[in-house]
Amino acid sequence: MSTKFFLVYCIILAVLVLFSVGFLTNAMSGEGSFLAFIVALVVCALLSVFLRVLFINLSMVRKFRKFRRQVFVISNKDLLHSL
């Protein structure tokens, strides 16, 4: 994962943690339910995994654009002629 995607991922992950902690505090104070906290925790976990895979794939695409997409085949006959 490239640096700029990692920074964005960390910021989004911090927001997701604060979101789930908010549900936890509501559940502990009696205003919310623990089921809502568990659902929010699962949604945050799935979203963080999805974003991680997405950012890793976006980082990989940029690395391979620098290379030319040509295939060179060298046979034994070509090696013999070069000697």
PDB file of N, CA, C and O in Angstrom:
ATOM      1  N   MET A   1       0.854  -1.163   0.000  1.00  0.00           N
ATOM      2  CA  MET A   1       0.000   0.000   0.000  1.00  0.00           C
ATOM      3  C   MET A   1       0.902   1.229   0.000  1.00  0.00           C
ATOM      4  O   MET A   1       1.845   1.304   0.788  1.00  0.00           O
ATOM      5  N   SER A   2       0.605   2.163  -0.871  1.00  0.00           N
ATOM      6  CA  SER A   2       1.420   3.372  -0.929  1.00  0.00           C
ATOM      7  C   SER A   2       1.109   4.285   0.260  1.00  0.00           C
ATOM      8  O   SER A   2       0.131   4.102   0.977  1.00  0.00           O
ATOM      9  N   THR A   3       1.975   5.258   0.459  1.00  0.00           N
ATOM     10  CA  THR A   3       1.897   6.101   1.646  1.00  0.00           C
ATOM     11  C   THR A   3       0.619   6.924   1.694  1.00  0.00           C
ATOM     12  O   THR A   3      -0.015   7.026   2.749  1.00  0.00           O
ATOM     13  N   LYS A   4       0.218   7.490   0.563  1.00  0.00           N
ATOM     14  CA  LYS A   4      -0.976   8.345   0.595  1.00  0.00           C
ATOM     15  C   LYS A   4      -2.237   7.527   0.879  1.00  0.00           C
ATOM     16  O   LYS A   4      -3.122   7.975   1.584  1.00  0.00           O
ATOM     17  N   PHE A   5      -2.297   6.300   0.343  1.00  0.00           N
ATOM     18  CA  PHE A   5      -3.441   5.449   0.637  1.00  0.00           C
ATOM     19  C   PHE A   5      -3.412   4.972   2.085  1.00  0.00           C
ATOM     20  O   PHE A   5      -4.456   4.805   2.711  1.00  0.00           O
ATOM     21  N   PHE A   6      -2.205   4.744   2.621  1.00  0.00           N
ATOM     22  CA  PHE A   6      -2.097   4.311   4.009  1.00  0.00           C
ATOM     23  C   PHE A   6      -2.584   5.399   4.964  1.00  0.00           C
ATOM     24  O   PHE A   6      -3.273   5.110   5.945  1.00  0.00           O
ATOM     25  N   LEU A   7      -2.256   6.644   4.674  1.00  0.00           N
ATOM     26  CA  LEU A   7      -2.711   7.743   5.527  1.00  0.00           C
ATOM     27  C   LEU A   7      -4.232   7.883   5.476  1.00  0.00           C
ATOM     28  O   LEU A   7      -4.879   8.078   6.514  1.00  0.00           O
ATOM     29  N   VAL A   8      -4.802   7.771   4.296  1.00  0.00           N
ATOM     30  CA  VAL A   8      -6.260   7.848   4.167  1.00  0.00           C
ATOM     31  C   VAL A   8      -6.909   6.671   4.887  1.00  0.00           C
ATOM     32  O   VAL A   8      -7.916   6.831   5.583  1.00  0.00           O
ATOM     33  N   TYR A   9      -6.297   5.480   4.764  1.00  0.00           N
ATOM     34  CA  TYR A   9      -6.824   4.286   5.437  1.00  0.00           C
ATOM     35  C   TYR A   9      -6.776   4.453   6.955  1.00  0.00           C
ATOM     36  O   TYR A   9      -7.726   4.083   7.651  1.00  0.00           O
ATOM     37  N   CYS A  10      -5.701   5.020   7.477  1.00  0.00           N
ATOM     38  CA  CYS A  10      -5.604   5.230   8.928  1.00  0.00           C
ATOM     39  C   CYS A  10      -6.645   6.222   9.426  1.00  0.00           C
ATOM     40  O   CYS A  10      -7.236   6.025  10.496  1.00  0.00           O
ATOM     41  N   ILE A  11      -6.884   7.270   8.677  1.00  0.00           N
ATOM     42  CA  ILE A  11      -7.891   8.260   9.075  1.00  0.00           C
ATOM     43  C   ILE A  11      -9.286   7.633   9.064  1.00  0.00           C
ATOM     44  O   ILE A  11     -10.077   7.805  10.006  1.00  0.00           O
ATOM     45  N   ILE A  12      -9.602   6.881   8.008  1.00  0.00           N
ATOM     46  CA  ILE A  12     -10.907   6.226   7.932  1.00  0.00           C
ATOM     47  C   ILE A  12     -11.051   5.193   9.037  1.00  0.00           C
ATOM     48  O   ILE A  12     -12.114   5.059   9.654  1.00  0.00           O
ATOM     49  N   LEU A  13      -9.976   4.470   9.338  1.00  0.00           N
ATOM     50  CA  LEU A  13     -10.014   3.472  10.404  1.00  0.00           C
ATOM     51  C   LEU A  13     -10.237   4.131  11.763  1.00  0.00           C
ATOM     52  O   LEU A  13     -10.987   3.603  12.596  1.00  0.00           O
ATOM     53  N   ALA A  14      -9.638   5.285  11.995  1.00  0.00           N
ATOM     54  CA  ALA A  14      -9.852   5.999  13.258  1.00  0.00           C
ATOM     55  C   ALA A  14     -11.308   6.453  13.388  1.00  0.00           C
ATOM     56  O   ALA A  14     -11.898   6.369  14.475  1.00  0.00           O
ATOM     57  N   VAL A  15     -11.898   6.901  12.309  1.00  0.00           N
ATOM     58  CA  VAL A  15     -13.305   7.314  12.333  1.00  0.00           C
ATOM     59  C   VAL A  15     -14.204   6.110  12.611  1.00  0.00           C
ATOM     60  O   VAL A  15     -15.177   6.201  13.388  1.00  0.00           O
ATOM     61  N   LEU A  16     -13.879   4.963  12.003  1.00  0.00           N
ATOM     62  CA  LEU A  16     -14.669   3.757  12.242  1.00  0.00           C
ATOM     63  C   LEU A  16     -14.557   3.286  13.688  1.00  0.00           C
ATOM     64  O   LEU A  16     -15.545   2.823  14.282  1.00  0.00           O
ATOM     65  N   VAL A  17     -13.376   3.404  14.277  1.00  0.00           N
ATOM     66  CA  VAL A  17     -13.203   3.022  15.688  1.00  0.00           C
ATOM     67  C   VAL A  17     -14.013   3.945  16.583  1.00  0.00           C
ATOM     68  O   VAL A  17     -14.678   3.491  17.527  1.00  0.00           O
ATOM     69  N   LEU A  18     -13.985   5.239  16.310  1.00  0.00           N
ATOM     70  CA  LEU A  18     -14.783   6.180  17.101  1.00  0.00           C
ATOM     71  C   LEU A  18     -16.271   5.906  16.942  1.00  0.00           C
ATOM     72  O   LEU A  18     -17.042   6.029  17.903  1.00  0.00           O
ATOM     73  N   PHE A  19     -16.677   5.528  15.750  1.00  0.00           N
ATOM     74  CA  PHE A  19     -18.070   5.175  15.489  1.00  0.00           C
ATOM     75  C   PHE A  19     -18.493   3.974  16.330  1.00  0.00           C
ATOM     76  O   PHE A  19     -19.546   3.977  16.969  1.00  0.00           O
ATOM     77  N   SER A  20     -17.655   2.940  16.361  1.00  0.00           N
ATOM     78  CA  SER A  20     -18.003   1.746  17.137  1.00  0.00           C
ATOM     79  C   SER A  20     -17.907   1.998  18.637  1.00  0.00           C
ATOM     80  O   SER A  20     -18.691   1.438  19.414  1.00  0.00           O
ATOM     81  N   VAL A  21     -16.984   2.841  19.082  1.00  0.00           N
ATOM     82  CA  VAL A  21     -16.894   3.192  20.507  1.00  0.00           C
ATOM     83  C   VAL A  21     -18.129   3.974  20.931  1.00  0.00           C
ATOM     84  O   VAL A  21     -18.613   3.814  22.063  1.00  0.00           O
ATOM     85  N   GLY A  22     -18.658   4.782  20.038  1.00  0.00           N
ATOM     86  CA  GLY A  22     -19.901   5.498  20.336  1.00  0.00           C
ATOM     87  C   GLY A  22     -21.057   4.545  20.575  1.00  0.00           C
ATOM     88  O   GLY A  22     -21.861   4.743  21.500  1.00  0.00           O
ATOM     89  N   PHE A  23     -21.150   3.508  19.763  1.00  0.00           N
ATOM     90  CA  PHE A  23     -22.188   2.503  19.984  1.00  0.00           C
ATOM     91  C   PHE A  23     -21.960   1.747  21.289  1.00  0.00           C
ATOM     92  O   PHE A  23     -22.908   1.390  21.987  1.00  0.00           O
ATOM     93  N   LEU A  24     -20.688   1.498  21.626  1.00  0.00           N
ATOM     94  CA  LEU A  24     -20.391   0.795  22.866  1.00  0.00           C
ATOM     95  C   LEU A  24     -20.779   1.627  24.085  1.00  0.00           C
ATOM     96  O   LEU A  24     -21.382   1.108  25.038  1.00  0.00           O
ATOM     97  N   THR A  25     -20.478   2.905  24.059  1.00  0.00           N
ATOM     98  CA  THR A  25     -20.843   3.754  25.204  1.00  0.00           C
ATOM     99  C   THR A  25     -22.354   3.895  25.341  1.00  0.00           C
ATOM    100  O   THR A  25     -22.869   3.952  26.459  1.00  0.00           O
ATOM    101  N   ASN A  26     -23.059   3.952  24.212  1.00  0.00           N
ATOM    102  CA  ASN A  26     -24.521   3.989  24.282  1.00  0.00           C
ATOM    103  C   ASN A  26     -25.080   2.698  24.859  1.00  0.00           C
ATOM    104  O   ASN A  26     -26.042   2.712  25.628  1.00  0.00           O
ATOM    105  N   ALA A  27     -24.469   1.580  24.495  1.00  0.00           N
ATOM    106  CA  ALA A  27     -24.951   0.294  25.008  1.00  0.00           C
ATOM    107  C   ALA A  27     -24.649   0.161  26.495  1.00  0.00           C
ATOM    108  O   ALA A  27     -25.455  -0.383  27.255  1.00  0.00           O
ATOM    109  N   MET A  28     -23.509   0.668  26.933  1.00  0.00           N
ATOM    110  CA  MET A  28     -23.147   0.567  28.347  1.00  0.00           C
ATOM    111  C   MET A  28     -23.969   1.510  29.223  1.00  0.00           C
ATOM    112  O   MET A  28     -24.215   1.215  30.391  1.00  0.00           O
ATOM    113  N   SER A  29     -24.380   2.648  28.657  1.00  0.00           N
ATOM    114  CA  SER A  29     -25.174   3.592  29.451  1.00  0.00           C
ATOM    115  C   SER A  29     -26.652   3.209  29.520  1.00  0.00           C
ATOM    116  O   SER A  29     -27.402   3.769  30.302  1.00  0.00           O
ATOM    117  N   GLY A  30     -27.068   2.281  28.673  1.00  0.00           N
ATOM    118  CA  GLY A  30     -28.449   1.841  28.701  1.00  0.00           C
ATOM    119  C   GLY A  30     -29.327   2.495  27.657  1.00  0.00           C
ATOM    120  O   GLY A  30     -30.501   2.160  27.525  1.00  0.00           O
ATOM    121  N   GLU A  31     -28.793   3.443  26.895  1.00  0.00           N
ATOM    122  CA  GLU A  31     -29.583   4.114  25.860  1.00  0.00           C
ATOM    123  C   GLU A  31     -29.686   3.285  24.588  1.00  0.00           C
ATOM    124  O   GLU A  31     -30.639   3.409  23.832  1.00  0.00           O
ATOM    125  N   GLY A  32     -28.703   2.443  24.329  1.00  0.00           N
ATOM    126  CA  GLY A  32     -28.693   1.620  23.122  1.00  0.00           C
ATOM    127  C   GLY A  32     -28.643   0.151  23.493  1.00  0.00           C
ATOM    128  O   GLY A  32     -28.690  -0.227  24.662  1.00  0.00           O
ATOM    129  N   SER A  33     -28.541  -0.685  22.495  1.00  0.00           N
ATOM    130  CA  SER A  33     -28.487  -2.125  22.750  1.00  0.00           C
ATOM    131  C   SER A  33     -27.120  -2.669  22.326  1.00  0.00           C
ATOM    132  O   SER A  33     -26.434  -2.084  21.489  1.00  0.00           O
ATOM    133  N   PHE A  34     -26.761  -3.791  22.914  1.00  0.00           N
ATOM    134  CA  PHE A  34     -25.504  -4.437  22.547  1.00  0.00           C
ATOM    135  C   PHE A  34     -25.588  -5.053  21.156  1.00  0.00           C
ATOM    136  O   PHE A  34     -24.571  -5.220  20.492  1.00  0.00           O
ATOM    137  N   LEU A  35     -26.779  -5.383  20.719  1.00  0.00           N
ATOM    138  CA  LEU A  35     -26.943  -5.906  19.367  1.00  0.00           C
ATOM    139  C   LEU A  35     -26.559  -4.848  18.332  1.00  0.00           C
ATOM    140  O   LEU A  35     -25.895  -5.160  17.338  1.00  0.00           O
ATOM    141  N   ALA A  36     -26.940  -3.606  18.576  1.00  0.00           N
ATOM    142  CA  ALA A  36     -26.556  -2.514  17.672  1.00  0.00           C
ATOM    143  C   ALA A  36     -25.047  -2.322  17.673  1.00  0.00           C
ATOM    144  O   ALA A  36     -24.437  -2.060  16.628  1.00  0.00           O
ATOM    145  N   PHE A  37     -24.416  -2.482  18.838  1.00  0.00           N
ATOM    146  CA  PHE A  37     -22.960  -2.373  18.918  1.00  0.00           C
ATOM    147  C   PHE A  37     -22.288  -3.487  18.135  1.00  0.00           C
ATOM    148  O   PHE A  37     -21.322  -3.250  17.399  1.00  0.00           O
ATOM    149  N   ILE A  38     -22.791  -4.702  18.255  1.00  0.00           N
ATOM    150  CA  ILE A  38     -22.192  -5.829  17.546  1.00  0.00           C
ATOM    151  C   ILE A  38     -22.365  -5.671  16.037  1.00  0.00           C
ATOM    152  O   ILE A  38     -21.437  -5.927  15.268  1.00  0.00           O
ATOM    153  N   VAL A  39     -23.528  -5.212  15.614  1.00  0.00           N
ATOM    154  CA  VAL A  39     -23.766  -4.977  14.182  1.00  0.00           C
ATOM    155  C   VAL A  39     -22.842  -3.874  13.668  1.00  0.00           C
ATOM    156  O   VAL A  39     -22.242  -3.998  12.588  1.00  0.00           O
ATOM    157  N   ALA A  40     -22.700  -2.801  14.431  1.00  0.00           N
ATOM    158  CA  ALA A  40     -21.810  -1.713  14.023  1.00  0.00           C
ATOM    159  C   ALA A  40     -20.355  -2.182  13.977  1.00  0.00           C
ATOM    160  O   ALA A  40     -19.599  -1.794  13.077  1.00  0.00           O
ATOM    161  N   LEU A  41     -19.967  -3.036  14.913  1.00  0.00           N
ATOM    162  CA  LEU A  41     -18.600  -3.554  14.937  1.00  0.00           C
ATOM    163  C   LEU A  41     -18.326  -4.445  13.722  1.00  0.00           C
ATOM    164  O   LEU A  41     -17.268  -4.345  13.094  1.00  0.00           O
ATOM    165  N   VAL A  42     -19.289  -5.280  13.360  1.00  0.00           N
ATOM    166  CA  VAL A  42     -19.125  -6.143  12.187  1.00  0.00           C
ATOM    167  C   VAL A  42     -19.080  -5.323  10.907  1.00  0.00           C
ATOM    168  O   VAL A  42     -18.252  -5.572  10.017  1.00  0.00           O
ATOM    169  N   VAL A  43     -19.933  -4.313  10.806  1.00  0.00           N
ATOM    170  CA  VAL A  43     -19.934  -3.450   9.625  1.00  0.00           C
ATOM    171  C   VAL A  43     -18.617  -2.697   9.513  1.00  0.00           C
ATOM    172  O   VAL A  43     -18.036  -2.591   8.417  1.00  0.00           O
ATOM    173  N   CYS A  44     -18.114  -2.194  10.604  1.00  0.00           N
ATOM    174  CA  CYS A  44     -16.824  -1.486  10.596  1.00  0.00           C
ATOM    175  C   CYS A  44     -15.680  -2.420  10.205  1.00  0.00           C
ATOM    176  O   CYS A  44     -14.783  -2.032   9.459  1.00  0.00           O
ATOM    177  N   ALA A  45     -15.708  -3.651  10.697  1.00  0.00           N
ATOM    178  CA  ALA A  45     -14.656  -4.607  10.352  1.00  0.00           C
ATOM    179  C   ALA A  45     -14.696  -4.957   8.869  1.00  0.00           C
ATOM    180  O   ALA A  45     -13.654  -4.993   8.201  1.00  0.00           O
ATOM    181  N   LEU A  46     -15.879  -5.204   8.340  1.00  0.00           N
ATOM    182  CA  LEU A  46     -15.995  -5.531   6.920  1.00  0.00           C
ATOM    183  C   LEU A  46     -15.595  -4.352   6.035  1.00  0.00           C
ATOM    184  O   LEU A  46     -14.936  -4.530   5.010  1.00  0.00           O
ATOM    185  N   LEU A  47     -15.970  -3.154   6.450  1.00  0.00           N
ATOM    186  CA  LEU A  47     -15.604  -1.966   5.686  1.00  0.00           C
ATOM    187  C   LEU A  47     -14.095  -1.736   5.704  1.00  0.00           C
ATOM    188  O   LEU A  47     -13.500  -1.364   4.691  1.00  0.00           O
ATOM    189  N   SER A  48     -13.461  -1.975   6.843  1.00  0.00           N
ATOM    190  CA  SER A  48     -12.015  -1.779   6.914  1.00  0.00           C
ATOM    191  C   SER A  48     -11.274  -2.808   6.063  1.00  0.00           C
ATOM    192  O   SER A  48     -10.286  -2.473   5.404  1.00  0.00           O
ATOM    193  N   VAL A  49     -11.747  -4.049   6.034  1.00  0.00           N
ATOM    194  CA  VAL A  49     -11.119  -5.071   5.181  1.00  0.00           C
ATOM    195  C   VAL A  49     -11.312  -4.721   3.713  1.00  0.00           C
ATOM    196  O   VAL A  49     -10.376  -4.822   2.905  1.00  0.00           O
ATOM    197  N   PHE A  50     -12.506  -4.289   3.344  1.00  0.00           N
ATOM    198  CA  PHE A  50     -12.771  -3.893   1.957  1.00  0.00           C
ATOM    199  C   PHE A  50     -11.880  -2.727   1.535  1.00  0.00           C
ATOM    200  O   PHE A  50     -11.294  -2.741   0.443  1.00  0.00           O
ATOM    201  N   LEU A  51     -11.754  -1.716   2.394  1.00  0.00           N
ATOM    202  CA  LEU A  51     -10.915  -0.565   2.056  1.00  0.00           C
ATOM    203  C   LEU A  51      -9.447  -0.943   1.957  1.00  0.00           C
ATOM    204  O   LEU A  51      -8.718  -0.434   1.110  1.00  0.00           O
ATOM    205  N   ARG A  52      -9.000  -1.855   2.816  1.00  0.00           N
ATOM    206  CA  ARG A  52      -7.605  -2.296   2.764  1.00  0.00           C
ATOM    207  C   ARG A  52      -7.307  -3.001   1.446  1.00  0.00           C
ATOM    208  O   ARG A  52      -6.300  -2.712   0.793  1.00  0.00           O
ATOM    209  N   VAL A  53      -8.187  -3.888   1.038  1.00  0.00           N
ATOM    210  CA  VAL A  53      -7.997  -4.593  -0.234  1.00  0.00           C
ATOM    211  C   VAL A  53      -8.051  -3.612  -1.399  1.00  0.00           C
ATOM    212  O   VAL A  53      -7.243  -3.686  -2.343  1.00  0.00           O
ATOM    213  N   LEU A  54      -8.972  -2.680  -1.351  1.00  0.00           N
ATOM    214  CA  LEU A  54      -9.099  -1.678  -2.410  1.00  0.00           C
ATOM    215  C   LEU A  54      -7.848  -0.822  -2.522  1.00  0.00           C
ATOM    216  O   LEU A  54      -7.322  -0.611  -3.620  1.00  0.00           O
ATOM    217  N   PHE A  55      -7.342  -0.332  -1.390  1.00  0.00           N
ATOM    218  CA  PHE A  55      -6.163   0.528  -1.426  1.00  0.00           C
ATOM    219  C   PHE A  55      -4.913  -0.238  -1.841  1.00  0.00           C
ATOM    220  O   PHE A  55      -4.038   0.308  -2.519  1.00  0.00           O
ATOM    221  N   ILE A  56      -4.810  -1.504  -1.470  1.00  0.00           N
ATOM    222  CA  ILE A  56      -3.671  -2.302  -1.916  1.00  0.00           C
ATOM    223  C   ILE A  56      -3.731  -2.514  -3.425  1.00  0.00           C
ATOM    224  O   ILE A  56      -2.717  -2.398  -4.117  1.00  0.00           O
ATOM    225  N   ASN A  57      -4.918  -2.777  -3.942  1.00  0.00           N
ATOM    226  CA  ASN A  57      -5.058  -2.952  -5.395  1.00  0.00           C
ATOM    227  C   ASN A  57      -4.792  -1.660  -6.147  1.00  0.00           C
ATOM    228  O   ASN A  57      -4.194  -1.683  -7.224  1.00  0.00           O
ATOM    229  N   LEU A  58      -5.222  -0.540  -5.621  1.00  0.00           N
ATOM    230  CA  LEU A  58      -4.940   0.738  -6.275  1.00  0.00           C
ATOM    231  C   LEU A  58      -3.455   1.051  -6.256  1.00  0.00           C
ATOM    232  O   LEU A  58      -2.929   1.659  -7.189  1.00  0.00           O
ATOM    233  N   SER A  59      -2.774   0.656  -5.216  1.00  0.00           N
ATOM    234  CA  SER A  59      -1.337   0.883  -5.145  1.00  0.00           C
ATOM    235  C   SER A  59      -0.589   0.003  -6.135  1.00  0.00           C
ATOM    236  O   SER A  59       0.404   0.423  -6.711  1.00  0.00           O
ATOM    237  N   MET A  60      -1.051  -1.220  -6.321  1.00  0.00           N
ATOM    238  CA  MET A  60      -0.380  -2.138  -7.238  1.00  0.00           C
ATOM    239  C   MET A  60      -0.520  -1.691  -8.688  1.00  0.00           C
ATOM    240  O   MET A  60       0.393  -1.863  -9.467  1.00  0.00           O
ATOM    241  N   VAL A  61      -1.632  -1.098  -9.049  1.00  0.00           N
ATOM    242  CA  VAL A  61      -1.847  -0.681 -10.431  1.00  0.00           C
ATOM    243  C   VAL A  61      -0.840   0.389 -10.823  1.00  0.00           C
ATOM    244  O   VAL A  61      -0.285   0.369 -11.900  1.00  0.00           O
ATOM    245  N   ARG A  62      -0.541   1.283  -9.942  1.00  0.00           N
ATOM    246  CA  ARG A  62       0.378   2.370 -10.263  1.00  0.00           C
ATOM    247  C   ARG A  62       1.815   1.875 -10.421  1.00  0.00           C
ATOM    248  O   ARG A  62       2.574   2.456 -11.149  1.00  0.00           O
ATOM    249  N   LYS A  63       2.194   0.825  -9.744  1.00  0.00           N
ATOM    250  CA  LYS A  63       3.557   0.324  -9.853  1.00  0.00           C
ATOM    251  C   LYS A  63       3.815  -0.293 -11.217  1.00  0.00           C
ATOM    252  O   LYS A  63       4.892  -0.162 -11.759  1.00  0.00           O
ATOM    253  N   PHE A  64       2.833  -0.963 -11.793  1.00  0.00           N
ATOM    254  CA  PHE A  64       3.051  -1.686 -13.020  1.00  0.00           C
ATOM    255  C   PHE A  64       2.831  -0.837 -14.270  1.00  0.00           C
ATOM    256  O   PHE A  64       3.054  -1.317 -15.365  1.00  0.00           O
ATOM    257  N   ARG A  65       2.403   0.378 -14.148  1.00  0.00           N
ATOM    258  CA  ARG A  65       2.234   1.233 -15.326  1.00  0.00           C
ATOM    259  C   ARG A  65       3.579   1.714 -15.863  1.00  0.00           C
ATOM    260  O   ARG A  65       3.665   2.175 -16.974  1.00  0.00           O
ATOM    261  N   LYS A  66       4.620   1.625 -15.070  1.00  0.00           N
ATOM    262  CA  LYS A  66       5.925   2.113 -15.498  1.00  0.00           C
ATOM    263  C   LYS A  66       6.584   1.149 -16.494  1.00  0.00           C
ATOM    264  O   LYS A  66       7.435   1.548 -17.258  1.00  0.00           O
ATOM    265  N   PHE A  67       6.215  -0.121 -16.455  1.00  0.00           N
ATOM    266  CA  PHE A  67       6.864  -1.116 -17.288  1.00  0.00           C
ATOM    267  C   PHE A  67       6.177  -1.215 -18.647  1.00  0.00           C
ATOM    268  O   PHE A  67       4.970  -1.064 -18.764  1.00  0.00           O
ATOM    269  N   ARG A  68       6.984  -1.501 -19.661  1.00  0.00           N
ATOM    270  CA  ARG A  68       6.425  -1.750 -20.976  1.00  0.00           C
ATOM    271  C   ARG A  68       5.859  -3.162 -20.999  1.00  0.00           C
ATOM    272  O   ARG A  68       6.392  -4.066 -20.367  1.00  0.00           O
ATOM    273  N   ARG A  69       4.828  -3.343 -21.759  1.00  0.00           N
ATOM    274  CA  ARG A  69       4.181  -4.652 -21.824  1.00  0.00           C
ATOM    275  C   ARG A  69       4.590  -5.387 -23.097  1.00  0.00           C
ATOM    276  O   ARG A  69       3.760  -5.768 -23.894  1.00  0.00           O
ATOM    277  N   GLN A  70       5.879  -5.569 -23.279  1.00  0.00           N
ATOM    278  CA  GLN A  70       6.380  -6.298 -24.425  1.00  0.00           C
ATOM    279  C   GLN A  70       7.013  -7.588 -23.935  1.00  0.00           C
ATOM    280  O   GLN A  70       7.617  -7.629 -22.868  1.00  0.00           O
ATOM    281  N   VAL A  71       6.886  -8.607 -24.739  1.00  0.00           N
ATOM    282  CA  VAL A  71       7.449  -9.907 -24.397  1.00  0.00           C
ATOM    283  C   VAL A  71       8.580 -10.193 -25.370  1.00  0.00           C
ATOM    284  O   VAL A  71       8.417 -10.094 -26.585  1.00  0.00           O
ATOM    285  N   PHE A  72       9.738 -10.510 -24.821  1.00  0.00           N
ATOM    286  CA  PHE A  72      10.891 -10.858 -25.634  1.00  0.00           C
ATOM    287  C   PHE A  72      11.173 -12.342 -25.452  1.00  0.00           C
ATOM    288  O   PHE A  72      11.280 -12.823 -24.331  1.00  0.00           O
ATOM    289  N   VAL A  73      11.318 -13.032 -26.574  1.00  0.00           N
ATOM    290  CA  VAL A  73      11.623 -14.458 -26.532  1.00  0.00           C
ATOM    291  C   VAL A  73      13.006 -14.648 -27.146  1.00  0.00           C
ATOM    292  O   VAL A  73      13.263 -14.237 -28.275  1.00  0.00           O
ATOM    293  N   ILE A  74      13.897 -15.254 -26.393  1.00  0.00           N
ATOM    294  CA  ILE A  74      15.246 -15.526 -26.872  1.00  0.00           C
ATOM    295  C   ILE A  74      15.392 -17.038 -26.988  1.00  0.00           C
ATOM    296  O   ILE A  74      15.214 -17.768 -26.012  1.00  0.00           O
ATOM    297  N   SER A  75      15.714 -17.461 -28.184  1.00  0.00           N
ATOM    298  CA  SER A  75      15.878 -18.897 -28.400  1.00  0.00           C
ATOM    299  C   SER A  75      17.360 -19.240 -28.401  1.00  0.00           C
ATOM    300  O   SER A  75      18.235 -18.368 -28.406  1.00  0.00           O
ATOM    301  N   ASN A  76      17.634 -20.505 -28.429  1.00  0.00           N
ATOM    302  CA  ASN A  76      19.030 -20.958 -28.495  1.00  0.00           C
ATOM    303  C   ASN A  76      19.683 -20.553 -29.804  1.00  0.00           C
ATOM    304  O   ASN A  76      20.878 -20.270 -29.853  1.00  0.00           O
ATOM    305  N   LYS A  77      18.906 -20.512 -30.857  1.00  0.00           N
ATOM    306  CA  LYS A  77      19.434 -20.111 -32.160  1.00  0.00           C
ATOM    307  C   LYS A  77      19.894 -18.657 -32.127  1.00  0.00           C
ATOM    308  O   LYS A  77      20.936 -18.302 -32.679  1.00  0.00           O
ATOM    309  N   ASP A  78      19.114 -17.788 -31.466  1.00  0.00           N
ATOM    310  CA  ASP A  78      19.511 -16.394 -31.332  1.00  0.00           C
ATOM    311  C   ASP A  78      20.778 -16.243 -30.498  1.00  0.00           C
ATOM    312  O   ASP A  78      21.643 -15.416 -30.793  1.00  0.00           O
ATOM    313  N   LEU A  79      20.910 -17.019 -29.464  1.00  0.00           N
ATOM    314  CA  LEU A  79      22.127 -16.993 -28.662  1.00  0.00           C
ATOM    315  C   LEU A  79      23.335 -17.464 -29.448  1.00  0.00           C
ATOM    316  O   LEU A  79      24.443 -16.925 -29.318  1.00  0.00           O
ATOM    317  N   LEU A  80      23.151 -18.473 -30.270  1.00  0.00           N
ATOM    318  CA  LEU A  80      24.232 -18.991 -31.085  1.00  0.00           C
ATOM    319  C   LEU A  80      24.691 -17.965 -32.107  1.00  0.00           C
ATOM    320  O   LEU A  80      25.902 -17.786 -32.340  1.00  0.00           O
ATOM    321  N   HIS A  81      23.745 -17.232 -32.703  1.00  0.00           N
ATOM    322  CA  HIS A  81      24.100 -16.208 -33.680  1.00  0.00           C
ATOM    323  C   HIS A  81      24.766 -15.007 -33.031  1.00  0.00           C
ATOM    324  O   HIS A  81      25.545 -14.307 -33.677  1.00  0.00           O
ATOM    325  N   SER A  82      24.488 -14.751 -31.759  1.00  0.00           N
ATOM    326  CA  SER A  82      25.126 -13.611 -31.110  1.00  0.00           C
ATOM    327  C   SER A  82      26.578 -13.896 -30.740  1.00  0.00           C
ATOM    328  O   SER A  82      27.365 -12.982 -30.542  1.00  0.00           O
ATOM    329  N   LEU A  83      26.942 -15.162 -30.637  1.00  0.00           N
ATOM    330  CA  LEU A  83      28.335 -15.531 -30.336  1.00  0.00           C
ATOM    331  C   LEU A  83      29.121 -15.489 -31.590  1.00  0.00           C
ATOM    332  O   LEU A  83      30.136 -15.149 -31.844  1.00  0.00           O
TER     333      LEU A  83
END
